[in-house]
PDB file of C-alpha atoms in Angstrom:
ATOM      1  CA  MET A 712     -54.989  18.991 -12.931  1.00 59.00           C
ATOM      2  CA  ARG A 713     -56.974  20.907 -15.575  1.00 60.00           C
ATOM      3  CA  GLN A 714     -55.780  24.224 -14.171  1.00 61.00           C
ATOM      4  CA  LYS A 715     -52.125  23.158 -14.539  1.00 60.00           C
ATOM      5  CA  LEU A 716     -52.692  22.164 -18.189  1.00 60.00           C
ATOM      6  CA  CYS A 717     -54.340  25.547 -19.006  1.00 63.00           C
ATOM      7  CA  ASN A 718     -51.569  27.492 -17.390  1.00 66.00           C
ATOM      8  CA  GLU A 719     -49.924  29.661 -20.056  1.00 65.00           C
ATOM      9  CA  ASP A 720     -47.107  31.141 -18.000  1.00 67.00           C
ATOM     10  CA  GLY A 721     -44.043  31.485 -20.186  1.00 64.00           C
ATOM     11  CA  ALA A 722     -45.935  31.064 -23.468  1.00 69.00           C
ATOM     12  CA  THR A 723     -45.180  34.593 -24.573  1.00 81.00           C
ATOM     13  CA  THR A 724     -41.489  34.162 -23.867  1.00 85.00           C
ATOM     14  CA  ALA A 725     -41.482  30.907 -25.943  1.00 83.00           C
ATOM     15  CA  GLU A 726     -43.200  32.766 -28.803  1.00 88.00           C
ATOM     16  CA  TYR A 727     -40.615  35.499 -28.763  1.00 91.00           C
ATOM     17  CA  VAL A 728     -37.819  32.869 -28.790  1.00 90.00           C
ATOM     18  CA  ILE A 729     -39.351  31.196 -31.866  1.00 93.00           C
ATOM     19  CA  ILE A 730     -39.756  34.510 -33.740  1.00 93.00           C
ATOM     20  CA  THR A 731     -36.187  35.569 -32.851  1.00 94.00           C
ATOM     21  CA  LEU A 732     -34.789  32.225 -34.072  1.00 96.00           C
ATOM     22  CA  ALA A 733     -36.789  32.576 -37.298  1.00 96.00           C
ATOM     23  CA  ALA A 734     -35.428  36.093 -37.796  1.00 96.00           C
ATOM     24  CA  VAL A 735     -31.852  34.958 -37.200  1.00 97.00           C
ATOM     25  CA  GLY A 736     -32.258  32.137 -39.730  1.00 96.00           C
ATOM     26  CA  PHE A 737     -33.738  34.540 -42.292  1.00 96.00           C
ATOM     27  CA  ALA A 738     -30.891  36.899 -41.756  1.00 96.00           C
ATOM     28  CA  GLY A 739     -28.379  34.154 -42.155  1.00 95.00           C
ATOM     29  CA  LEU A 740     -30.003  33.081 -45.462  1.00 94.00           C
ATOM     30  CA  LEU A 741     -30.043  36.676 -46.679  1.00 92.00           C
ATOM     31  CA  LEU A 742     -26.380  37.143 -45.840  1.00 92.00           C
ATOM     32  CA  THR A 743     -25.535  33.967 -47.769  1.00 91.00           C
ATOM     33  CA  ILE A 744     -27.405  35.189 -50.795  1.00 89.00           C
ATOM     34  CA  LEU A 745     -26.023  38.668 -50.770  1.00 86.00           C
ATOM     35  CA  ARG A 746     -22.447  37.397 -50.492  1.00 89.00           C
ATOM     36  CA  SER A 747     -22.600  35.635 -53.837  1.00 90.00           C
ATOM     37  CA  SER A 748     -20.823  37.322 -56.634  1.00 91.00           C
ATOM     38  CA  GLU A 749     -23.814  37.331 -59.059  1.00 92.00           C
ATOM     39  CA  VAL A 750     -25.973  39.168 -56.566  1.00 89.00           C
ATOM     40  CA  LYS A 751     -23.133  41.684 -55.737  1.00 88.00           C
ATOM     41  CA  GLN A 752     -22.777  42.448 -59.439  1.00 93.00           C
ATOM     42  CA  MET A 753     -26.526  42.832 -59.917  1.00 92.00           C
ATOM     43  CA  LEU A 754     -26.761  45.236 -56.989  1.00 89.00           C
ATOM     44  CA  MET A 755     -23.796  47.240 -58.160  1.00 91.00           C
ATOM     45  CA  ASP A 756     -25.331  47.510 -61.562  1.00 93.00           C
ATOM     46  CA  MET A 757     -28.604  48.708 -60.091  1.00 93.00           C
ATOM     47  CA  VAL A 758     -26.819  51.370 -57.960  1.00 93.00           C
ATOM     48  CA  HIS A 759     -24.703  52.463 -60.933  1.00 93.00           C
ATOM     49  CA  SER A 760     -27.785  52.914 -63.185  1.00 92.00           C
ATOM     50  CA  ALA A 761     -29.656  54.734 -60.404  1.00 92.00           C
ATOM     51  CA  LEU A 762     -26.831  57.221 -59.884  1.00 92.00           C
ATOM     52  CA  SER A 763     -25.931  57.799 -63.506  1.00 89.00           C
ATOM     53  CA  VAL A 764     -27.207  60.818 -65.272  1.00 80.00           C
ATOM     54  CA  PRO A 765     -28.755  60.122 -68.704  1.00 76.00           C
ATOM     55  CA  THR A 766     -27.163  62.192 -71.499  1.00 72.00           C
ATOM     56  CA  SER A 767     -29.346  63.818 -74.077  1.00 68.00           C
ATOM     57  CA  GLU A 768     -28.403  63.504 -77.664  1.00 60.00           C
TER      58      GLU A 768
END
């Protein structure tokens, strides 16, 4: 009986499934955040300021 309880066959697969589900959930949350208009505008402003060349006066 004890040997059956200590058997860890399939434990690695279950861990991979849990990690994959967590990654998919995080990706979904990130997509939801990045689709908002405020975040899009903030990212566009950052890219614009990074690509613009400062003018000397």
